[in-house]
Amino acid sequence: MPWCRCGVLLVLCVCPLACLVTSPCPPGCCCSRPGFLVLCESLGLRSLPRSVPFSTSALSVARNQLCNVDHLLRPFSSLQELSLSHNLLSRFPRGLPPSLESLLLQENRITYITSGALRQLGNLTRLDLEDNRIRAIQPGALQGLNKLQVLTLKGNKLTSLPLNLPPSLTHLDLSANCISVLDLPSLSALVNLQVLKINSNCLRSVPESAFDGLPRLRSVDLNNNLWVCECDILYLYRWLLSGRLRMATDLVCTEPVHLAHRLLLDLSVVAICPWVLKPNEGMHQLDLNSALERKLETPKVKPTGPSSFENKSYLGNLLEQISQKNTVGLISKDAPKTRVLLEHYSLETLTYEECLLLNKTHSVSPPHLQTTTSVPDEGHKCRNNITGRYTQINATSAEGTRSLLSTNRDAPRPTPDPQPITQQDSAVVISLLAVLCVLVVVLILAVLLVLKKVLLRQQRVAPLNVGSGG
């Protein structure tokens, strides 16, 4: 008897855990293969769905109303890709699983990055913090990310280059910030940097030998800055003339006044810095002018690349495109192969709409569900969020799910066609018109009765007025 009781208790404890681990796709979400890739986008969620399998390797809860996910994702020990973009997070999430390799946090409300926020994310190879409100990154906050290759900080409020960036970086995007000075120690440590975007900032000049310590640098974007075309810009001027990198050379001067709105490379050294030349440097000036002429005569070839869906019929070739994706890389060819790569799908290659269409085509999708949620007032968006309870939603049809795209995809997507008016809808419209006609008739009759009473009253009063006059 004691053994039987212990067996029953063991079964009661193990069964719920087994069901939780092997649970099907959460309501309203799309799963190409449950337990591997789960997309729960544009559902108006205020907390994470409870039924997401712990074995999930790629999870997207983008375009929802999440305010706080601290420590809620720690049990997902196999999670490698996570998208929390387009939510309401006010700080960097805490307690994320160390297995993460790609973390997308675009368009949230994060204002700062502390030194301990990413301490456990040593496997991270990509971090996207575009379009947040980041004003400060504590020194060393990113230093421990020894595998980080792609860092995007575009569209924030940074005023300087972050300190102690990991030397493993290959792509760094700092565009659309308020950076006014390039920090040489931080920049020179990026020995593996290949692409640097620092356009649309407040740079006035570039320090001497700023790019000389970056041997692998092949692309730089410096457009739309506040360039002061004086002596301090001569290093950048000569570096652009060397033509060693693929980059835009149409930098426009903003100061001094007599050179404003002129292209930097259209100017001569004497025009930029009149007192820099000595009498014995005339030949050097001629060499610079001849190099400038050769640079201007060389036709500029702007690389263009068609969008992944351009010149194709999106719906007609969608399944063919998905079937041809035999290998998927998160960052580069050197990235280790993961379980997501073996499944051919990841957050980078499969959108929410593609997932729904794929499941419909292969007839393996969960019950067709649609969520209709009303957006609450901003003051109530962040209430009851920490408990992790799933907001109730109405499930009707997956085909009508709101067509919002997954994050970090610039290619245009087609929107679903409007549903045709059914016979039931037309019957409802006819009945409403009939009721409206009846109400109009009743209103006209009421007006006629009032007019009749007024006329009768005037007829009764008229003889009295005549008699009193006699």
PDB file of N, CA, C and O in Angstrom, residues 405-464:
ATOM      1  N   LEU A 405       3.811  42.752 -39.355  1.00  0.00           N
ATOM      2  CA  LEU A 405       4.971  41.980 -39.748  1.00  0.00           C
ATOM      3  C   LEU A 405       5.861  41.720 -38.559  1.00  0.00           C
ATOM      4  O   LEU A 405       5.853  42.421 -37.566  1.00  0.00           O
ATOM      5  N   SER A 406       6.691  40.675 -38.683  1.00  0.00           N
ATOM      6  CA  SER A 406       7.706  40.430 -37.690  1.00  0.00           C
ATOM      7  C   SER A 406       8.758  41.509 -37.762  1.00  0.00           C
ATOM      8  O   SER A 406       8.877  42.213 -38.751  1.00  0.00           O
ATOM      9  N   THR A 407       9.563  41.643 -36.704  1.00  0.00           N
ATOM     10  CA  THR A 407      10.478  42.762 -36.621  1.00  0.00           C
ATOM     11  C   THR A 407      11.654  42.582 -37.531  1.00  0.00           C
ATOM     12  O   THR A 407      12.024  41.510 -37.964  1.00  0.00           O
ATOM     13  N   ASN A 408      12.302  43.763 -37.782  1.00  0.00           N
ATOM     14  CA  ASN A 408      13.543  43.829 -38.529  1.00  0.00           C
ATOM     15  C   ASN A 408      13.424  43.329 -39.953  1.00  0.00           C
ATOM     16  O   ASN A 408      14.321  42.716 -40.503  1.00  0.00           O
ATOM     17  N   ARG A 409      12.266  43.564 -40.610  1.00  0.00           N
ATOM     18  CA  ARG A 409      12.060  43.212 -42.008  1.00  0.00           C
ATOM     19  C   ARG A 409      11.554  44.432 -42.728  1.00  0.00           C
ATOM     20  O   ARG A 409      10.487  44.932 -42.430  1.00  0.00           O
ATOM     21  N   ASP A 410      12.317  44.910 -43.682  1.00  0.00           N
ATOM     22  CA  ASP A 410      11.961  46.122 -44.406  1.00  0.00           C
ATOM     23  C   ASP A 410      11.168  45.841 -45.665  1.00  0.00           C
ATOM     24  O   ASP A 410      10.620  46.755 -46.268  1.00  0.00           O
ATOM     25  N   ALA A 411      11.114  44.578 -46.131  1.00  0.00           N
ATOM     26  CA  ALA A 411      10.407  44.292 -47.373  1.00  0.00           C
ATOM     27  C   ALA A 411       8.915  44.443 -47.178  1.00  0.00           C
ATOM     28  O   ALA A 411       8.363  44.051 -46.156  1.00  0.00           O
ATOM     29  N   PRO A 412       8.220  45.056 -48.135  1.00  0.00           N
ATOM     30  CA  PRO A 412       6.773  45.234 -47.993  1.00  0.00           C
ATOM     31  C   PRO A 412       6.039  43.919 -48.079  1.00  0.00           C
ATOM     32  O   PRO A 412       6.438  43.006 -48.800  1.00  0.00           O
ATOM     33  N   ARG A 413       4.980  43.804 -47.313  1.00  0.00           N
ATOM     34  CA  ARG A 413       4.160  42.593 -47.326  1.00  0.00           C
ATOM     35  C   ARG A 413       2.747  42.940 -47.778  1.00  0.00           C
ATOM     36  O   ARG A 413       2.230  44.005 -47.459  1.00  0.00           O
ATOM     37  N   PRO A 414       2.110  42.019 -48.495  1.00  0.00           N
ATOM     38  CA  PRO A 414       0.725  42.291 -48.901  1.00  0.00           C
ATOM     39  C   PRO A 414      -0.211  42.178 -47.729  1.00  0.00           C
ATOM     40  O   PRO A 414       0.014  41.406 -46.801  1.00  0.00           O
ATOM     41  N   THR A 415      -1.249  42.966 -47.737  1.00  0.00           N
ATOM     42  CA  THR A 415      -2.263  42.934 -46.697  1.00  0.00           C
ATOM     43  C   THR A 415      -3.425  42.071 -47.150  1.00  0.00           C
ATOM     44  O   THR A 415      -3.713  41.960 -48.343  1.00  0.00           O
ATOM     45  N   PRO A 416      -4.111  41.385 -46.223  1.00  0.00           N
ATOM     46  CA  PRO A 416      -5.210  40.503 -46.621  1.00  0.00           C
ATOM     47  C   PRO A 416      -6.353  41.290 -47.228  1.00  0.00           C
ATOM     48  O   PRO A 416      -6.628  42.423 -46.856  1.00  0.00           O
ATOM     49  N   ASP A 417      -7.008  40.644 -48.227  1.00  0.00           N
ATOM     50  CA  ASP A 417      -8.135  41.270 -48.892  1.00  0.00           C
ATOM     51  C   ASP A 417      -9.308  41.381 -47.949  1.00  0.00           C
ATOM     52  O   ASP A 417      -9.517  40.529 -47.082  1.00  0.00           O
ATOM     53  N   PRO A 418     -10.126  42.430 -48.071  1.00  0.00           N
ATOM     54  CA  PRO A 418     -11.297  42.565 -47.214  1.00  0.00           C
ATOM     55  C   PRO A 418     -12.296  41.459 -47.484  1.00  0.00           C
ATOM     56  O   PRO A 418     -12.458  40.986 -48.614  1.00  0.00           O
ATOM     57  N   GLN A 419     -12.974  41.012 -46.437  1.00  0.00           N
ATOM     58  CA  GLN A 419     -13.957  39.941 -46.571  1.00  0.00           C
ATOM     59  C   GLN A 419     -15.188  40.425 -47.321  1.00  0.00           C
ATOM     60  O   GLN A 419     -15.686  41.518 -47.084  1.00  0.00           O
ATOM     61  N   PRO A 420     -15.697  39.626 -48.273  1.00  0.00           N
ATOM     62  CA  PRO A 420     -16.899  40.027 -48.999  1.00  0.00           C
ATOM     63  C   PRO A 420     -18.126  40.020 -48.099  1.00  0.00           C
ATOM     64  O   PRO A 420     -18.198  39.309 -47.109  1.00  0.00           O
ATOM     65  N   ILE A 421     -19.098  40.849 -48.451  1.00  0.00           N
ATOM     66  CA  ILE A 421     -20.327  40.948 -47.671  1.00  0.00           C
ATOM     67  C   ILE A 421     -21.163  39.701 -47.909  1.00  0.00           C
ATOM     68  O   ILE A 421     -21.482  39.347 -49.048  1.00  0.00           O
ATOM     69  N   THR A 422     -21.510  38.999 -46.849  1.00  0.00           N
ATOM     70  CA  THR A 422     -22.298  37.767 -46.967  1.00  0.00           C
ATOM     71  C   THR A 422     -23.782  38.101 -46.977  1.00  0.00           C
ATOM     72  O   THR A 422     -24.212  39.245 -46.796  1.00  0.00           O
ATOM     73  N   GLN A 423     -24.591  37.028 -47.187  1.00  0.00           N
ATOM     74  CA  GLN A 423     -26.036  37.221 -47.209  1.00  0.00           C
ATOM     75  C   GLN A 423     -26.552  37.643 -45.836  1.00  0.00           C
ATOM     76  O   GLN A 423     -27.498  38.433 -45.733  1.00  0.00           O
ATOM     77  N   GLN A 424     -25.937  37.126 -44.784  1.00  0.00           N
ATOM     78  CA  GLN A 424     -26.372  37.533 -43.447  1.00  0.00           C
ATOM     79  C   GLN A 424     -26.130  39.013 -43.225  1.00  0.00           C
ATOM     80  O   GLN A 424     -26.965  39.717 -42.660  1.00  0.00           O
ATOM     81  N   ASP A 425     -24.965  39.500 -43.686  1.00  0.00           N
ATOM     82  CA  ASP A 425     -24.676  40.928 -43.532  1.00  0.00           C
ATOM     83  C   ASP A 425     -25.684  41.774 -44.316  1.00  0.00           C
ATOM     84  O   ASP A 425     -26.160  42.804 -43.836  1.00  0.00           O
ATOM     85  N   SER A 426     -26.012  41.344 -45.549  1.00  0.00           N
ATOM     86  CA  SER A 426     -26.978  42.113 -46.333  1.00  0.00           C
ATOM     87  C   SER A 426     -28.355  42.089 -45.683  1.00  0.00           C
ATOM     88  O   SER A 426     -29.084  43.085 -45.700  1.00  0.00           O
ATOM     89  N   ALA A 427     -28.738  40.958 -45.082  1.00  0.00           N
ATOM     90  CA  ALA A 427     -30.030  40.898 -44.402  1.00  0.00           C
ATOM     91  C   ALA A 427     -30.071  41.854 -43.216  1.00  0.00           C
ATOM     92  O   ALA A 427     -31.084  42.515 -42.965  1.00  0.00           O
ATOM     93  N   VAL A 428     -28.975  41.926 -42.502  1.00  0.00           N
ATOM     94  CA  VAL A 428     -28.918  42.847 -41.362  1.00  0.00           C
ATOM     95  C   VAL A 428     -29.048  44.290 -41.843  1.00  0.00           C
ATOM     96  O   VAL A 428     -29.769  45.101 -41.247  1.00  0.00           O
ATOM     97  N   VAL A 429     -28.372  44.609 -42.930  1.00  0.00           N
ATOM     98  CA  VAL A 429     -28.453  45.970 -43.460  1.00  0.00           C
ATOM     99  C   VAL A 429     -29.876  46.301 -43.893  1.00  0.00           C
ATOM    100  O   VAL A 429     -30.404  47.383 -43.631  1.00  0.00           O
ATOM    101  N   ILE A 430     -30.546  45.340 -44.565  1.00  0.00           N
ATOM    102  CA  ILE A 430     -31.926  45.582 -45.021  1.00  0.00           C
ATOM    103  C   ILE A 430     -32.856  45.786 -43.831  1.00  0.00           C
ATOM    104  O   ILE A 430     -33.720  46.667 -43.833  1.00  0.00           O
ATOM    105  N   SER A 431     -32.675  44.971 -42.786  1.00  0.00           N
ATOM    106  CA  SER A 431     -33.541  45.120 -41.609  1.00  0.00           C
ATOM    107  C   SER A 431     -33.319  46.476 -40.929  1.00  0.00           C
ATOM    108  O   SER A 431     -34.264  47.126 -40.485  1.00  0.00           O
ATOM    109  N   LEU A 432     -32.071  46.911 -40.869  1.00  0.00           N
ATOM    110  CA  LEU A 432     -31.800  48.221 -40.276  1.00  0.00           C
ATOM    111  C   LEU A 432     -32.439  49.336 -41.092  1.00  0.00           C
ATOM    112  O   LEU A 432     -32.994  50.295 -40.536  1.00  0.00           O
ATOM    113  N   LEU A 433     -32.402  49.223 -42.418  1.00  0.00           N
ATOM    114  CA  LEU A 433     -33.029  50.239 -43.266  1.00  0.00           C
ATOM    115  C   LEU A 433     -34.533  50.252 -43.066  1.00  0.00           C
ATOM    116  O   LEU A 433     -35.176  51.308 -43.048  1.00  0.00           O
ATOM    117  N   ALA A 434     -35.126  49.052 -42.928  1.00  0.00           N
ATOM    118  CA  ALA A 434     -36.574  48.987 -42.714  1.00  0.00           C
ATOM    119  C   ALA A 434     -36.968  49.657 -41.400  1.00  0.00           C
ATOM    120  O   ALA A 434     -37.948  50.412 -41.333  1.00  0.00           O
ATOM    121  N   VAL A 435     -36.193  49.364 -40.342  1.00  0.00           N
ATOM    122  CA  VAL A 435     -36.478  50.001 -39.048  1.00  0.00           C
ATOM    123  C   VAL A 435     -36.340  51.509 -39.152  1.00  0.00           C
ATOM    124  O   VAL A 435     -37.147  52.273 -38.598  1.00  0.00           O
ATOM    125  N   LEU A 436     -35.336  51.960 -39.879  1.00  0.00           N
ATOM    126  CA  LEU A 436     -35.143  53.392 -40.051  1.00  0.00           C
ATOM    127  C   LEU A 436     -36.313  54.027 -40.790  1.00  0.00           C
ATOM    128  O   LEU A 436     -36.774  55.125 -40.418  1.00  0.00           O
ATOM    129  N   CYS A 437     -36.838  53.356 -41.825  1.00  0.00           N
ATOM    130  CA  CYS A 437     -37.996  53.885 -42.552  1.00  0.00           C
ATOM    131  C   CYS A 437     -39.222  53.984 -41.644  1.00  0.00           C
ATOM    132  O   CYS A 437     -39.981  54.960 -41.687  1.00  0.00           O
ATOM    133  N   VAL A 438     -39.422  52.957 -40.818  1.00  0.00           N
ATOM    134  CA  VAL A 438     -40.579  52.986 -39.901  1.00  0.00           C
ATOM    135  C   VAL A 438     -40.454  54.160 -38.932  1.00  0.00           C
ATOM    136  O   VAL A 438     -41.431  54.875 -38.661  1.00  0.00           O
ATOM    137  N   LEU A 439     -39.262  54.377 -38.421  1.00  0.00           N
ATOM    138  CA  LEU A 439     -39.072  55.495 -37.500  1.00  0.00           C
ATOM    139  C   LEU A 439     -39.332  56.830 -38.184  1.00  0.00           C
ATOM    140  O   LEU A 439     -39.932  57.740 -37.598  1.00  0.00           O
ATOM    141  N   VAL A 440     -38.923  56.970 -39.429  1.00  0.00           N
ATOM    142  CA  VAL A 440     -39.169  58.214 -40.161  1.00  0.00           C
ATOM    143  C   VAL A 440     -40.667  58.434 -40.355  1.00  0.00           C
ATOM    144  O   VAL A 440     -41.191  59.546 -40.192  1.00  0.00           O
ATOM    145  N   VAL A 441     -41.411  57.355 -40.700  1.00  0.00           N
ATOM    146  CA  VAL A 441     -42.861  57.482 -40.887  1.00  0.00           C
ATOM    147  C   VAL A 441     -43.542  57.894 -39.590  1.00  0.00           C
ATOM    148  O   VAL A 441     -44.429  58.764 -39.563  1.00  0.00           O
ATOM    149  N   VAL A 442     -43.141  57.263 -38.487  1.00  0.00           N
ATOM    150  CA  VAL A 442     -43.731  57.619 -37.185  1.00  0.00           C
ATOM    151  C   VAL A 442     -43.446  59.077 -36.852  1.00  0.00           C
ATOM    152  O   VAL A 442     -44.319  59.808 -36.357  1.00  0.00           O
ATOM    153  N   LEU A 443     -42.233  59.532 -37.143  1.00  0.00           N
ATOM    154  CA  LEU A 443     -41.882  60.917 -36.864  1.00  0.00           C
ATOM    155  C   LEU A 443     -42.730  61.883 -37.705  1.00  0.00           C
ATOM    156  O   LEU A 443     -43.199  62.909 -37.205  1.00  0.00           O
ATOM    157  N   ILE A 444     -42.962  61.556 -38.969  1.00  0.00           N
ATOM    158  CA  ILE A 444     -43.794  62.415 -39.831  1.00  0.00           C
ATOM    159  C   ILE A 444     -45.221  62.472 -39.320  1.00  0.00           C
ATOM    160  O   ILE A 444     -45.857  63.538 -39.278  1.00  0.00           O
ATOM    161  N   LEU A 445     -45.778  61.301 -38.907  1.00  0.00           N
ATOM    162  CA  LEU A 445     -47.140  61.282 -38.367  1.00  0.00           C
ATOM    163  C   LEU A 445     -47.238  62.128 -37.103  1.00  0.00           C
ATOM    164  O   LEU A 445     -48.231  62.849 -36.893  1.00  0.00           O
ATOM    165  N   ALA A 446     -46.241  62.047 -36.254  1.00  0.00           N
ATOM    166  CA  ALA A 446     -46.273  62.846 -35.026  1.00  0.00           C
ATOM    167  C   ALA A 446     -46.260  64.336 -35.350  1.00  0.00           C
ATOM    168  O   ALA A 446     -46.985  65.138 -34.743  1.00  0.00           O
ATOM    169  N   VAL A 447     -45.464  64.737 -36.324  1.00  0.00           N
ATOM    170  CA  VAL A 447     -45.417  66.149 -36.721  1.00  0.00           C
ATOM    171  C   VAL A 447     -46.758  66.590 -37.284  1.00  0.00           C
ATOM    172  O   VAL A 447     -47.254  67.696 -36.999  1.00  0.00           O
ATOM    173  N   LEU A 448     -47.397  65.745 -38.082  1.00  0.00           N
ATOM    174  CA  LEU A 448     -48.710  66.092 -38.645  1.00  0.00           C
ATOM    175  C   LEU A 448     -49.757  66.253 -37.556  1.00  0.00           C
ATOM    176  O   LEU A 448     -50.608  67.157 -37.600  1.00  0.00           O
ATOM    177  N   LEU A 449     -49.768  65.367 -36.554  1.00  0.00           N
ATOM    178  CA  LEU A 449     -50.731  65.491 -35.454  1.00  0.00           C
ATOM    179  C   LEU A 449     -50.529  66.786 -34.678  1.00  0.00           C
ATOM    180  O   LEU A 449     -51.500  67.460 -34.301  1.00  0.00           O
ATOM    181  N   VAL A 450     -49.274  67.154 -34.457  1.00  0.00           N
ATOM    182  CA  VAL A 450     -49.015  68.409 -33.735  1.00  0.00           C
ATOM    183  C   VAL A 450     -49.517  69.597 -34.541  1.00  0.00           C
ATOM    184  O   VAL A 450     -50.161  70.531 -34.010  1.00  0.00           O
ATOM    185  N   LEU A 451     -49.282  69.586 -35.827  1.00  0.00           N
ATOM    186  CA  LEU A 451     -49.762  70.683 -36.680  1.00  0.00           C
ATOM    187  C   LEU A 451     -51.282  70.757 -36.687  1.00  0.00           C
ATOM    188  O   LEU A 451     -51.881  71.834 -36.668  1.00  0.00           O
ATOM    189  N   LYS A 452     -51.932  69.599 -36.697  1.00  0.00           N
ATOM    190  CA  LYS A 452     -53.399  69.573 -36.692  1.00  0.00           C
ATOM    191  C   LYS A 452     -53.952  70.194 -35.417  1.00  0.00           C
ATOM    192  O   LYS A 452     -54.913  70.991 -35.439  1.00  0.00           O
ATOM    193  N   LYS A 453     -53.370  69.839 -34.285  1.00  0.00           N
ATOM    194  CA  LYS A 453     -53.829  70.405 -33.012  1.00  0.00           C
ATOM    195  C   LYS A 453     -53.633  71.912 -32.983  1.00  0.00           C
ATOM    196  O   LYS A 453     -54.471  72.667 -32.484  1.00  0.00           O
ATOM    197  N   VAL A 454     -52.535  72.391 -33.505  1.00  0.00           N
ATOM    198  CA  VAL A 454     -52.291  73.841 -33.529  1.00  0.00           C
ATOM    199  C   VAL A 454     -53.318  74.551 -34.376  1.00  0.00           C
ATOM    200  O   VAL A 454     -53.857  75.609 -34.006  1.00  0.00           O
ATOM    201  N   LEU A 455     -53.682  73.994 -35.527  1.00  0.00           N
ATOM    202  CA  LEU A 455     -54.673  74.612 -36.403  1.00  0.00           C
ATOM    203  C   LEU A 455     -56.052  74.632 -35.741  1.00  0.00           C
ATOM    204  O   LEU A 455     -56.796  75.615 -35.819  1.00  0.00           O
ATOM    205  N   LEU A 456     -56.433  73.556 -35.091  1.00  0.00           N
ATOM    206  CA  LEU A 456     -57.729  73.524 -34.403  1.00  0.00           C
ATOM    207  C   LEU A 456     -57.791  74.566 -33.284  1.00  0.00           C
ATOM    208  O   LEU A 456     -58.816  75.232 -33.083  1.00  0.00           O
ATOM    209  N   ARG A 457     -56.730  74.728 -32.561  1.00  0.00           N
ATOM    210  CA  ARG A 457     -56.720  75.719 -31.480  1.00  0.00           C
ATOM    211  C   ARG A 457     -56.868  77.133 -32.047  1.00  0.00           C
ATOM    212  O   ARG A 457     -57.586  77.968 -31.494  1.00  0.00           O
ATOM    213  N   GLN A 458     -56.239  77.413 -33.154  1.00  0.00           N
ATOM    214  CA  GLN A 458     -56.370  78.741 -33.759  1.00  0.00           C
ATOM    215  C   GLN A 458     -57.788  78.998 -34.253  1.00  0.00           C
ATOM    216  O   GLN A 458     -58.316  80.107 -34.158  1.00  0.00           O
ATOM    217  N   GLN A 459     -58.470  77.980 -34.787  1.00  0.00           N
ATOM    218  CA  GLN A 459     -59.847  78.139 -35.247  1.00  0.00           C
ATOM    219  C   GLN A 459     -60.798  78.426 -34.088  1.00  0.00           C
ATOM    220  O   GLN A 459     -61.781  79.151 -34.216  1.00  0.00           O
ATOM    221  N   ARG A 460     -60.536  77.834 -32.907  1.00  0.00           N
ATOM    222  CA  ARG A 460     -61.411  78.085 -31.742  1.00  0.00           C
ATOM    223  C   ARG A 460     -61.193  79.486 -31.181  1.00  0.00           C
ATOM    224  O   ARG A 460     -62.097  80.128 -30.701  1.00  0.00           O
ATOM    225  N   VAL A 461     -60.025  79.973 -31.222  1.00  0.00           N
ATOM    226  CA  VAL A 461     -59.743  81.286 -30.641  1.00  0.00           C
ATOM    227  C   VAL A 461     -60.208  82.412 -31.544  1.00  0.00           C
ATOM    228  O   VAL A 461     -60.594  83.496 -31.103  1.00  0.00           O
ATOM    229  N   ALA A 462     -60.277  82.225 -32.856  1.00  0.00           N
ATOM    230  CA  ALA A 462     -60.608  83.289 -33.807  1.00  0.00           C
ATOM    231  C   ALA A 462     -61.981  83.879 -33.562  1.00  0.00           C
ATOM    232  O   ALA A 462     -62.157  85.109 -33.526  1.00  0.00           O
ATOM    233  N   PRO A 463     -63.134  83.118 -33.361  1.00  0.00           N
ATOM    234  CA  PRO A 463     -64.474  83.733 -33.150  1.00  0.00           C
ATOM    235  C   PRO A 463     -64.490  84.612 -31.878  1.00  0.00           C
ATOM    236  O   PRO A 463     -65.179  85.620 -31.862  1.00  0.00           O
ATOM    237  N   LEU A 464     -63.794  84.239 -30.855  1.00  0.00           N
ATOM    238  CA  LEU A 464     -63.794  85.062 -29.634  1.00  0.00           C
ATOM    239  C   LEU A 464     -63.200  86.430 -29.891  1.00  0.00           C
ATOM    240  O   LEU A 464     -63.681  87.446 -29.428  1.00  0.00           O
TER     241      LEU A 464
END
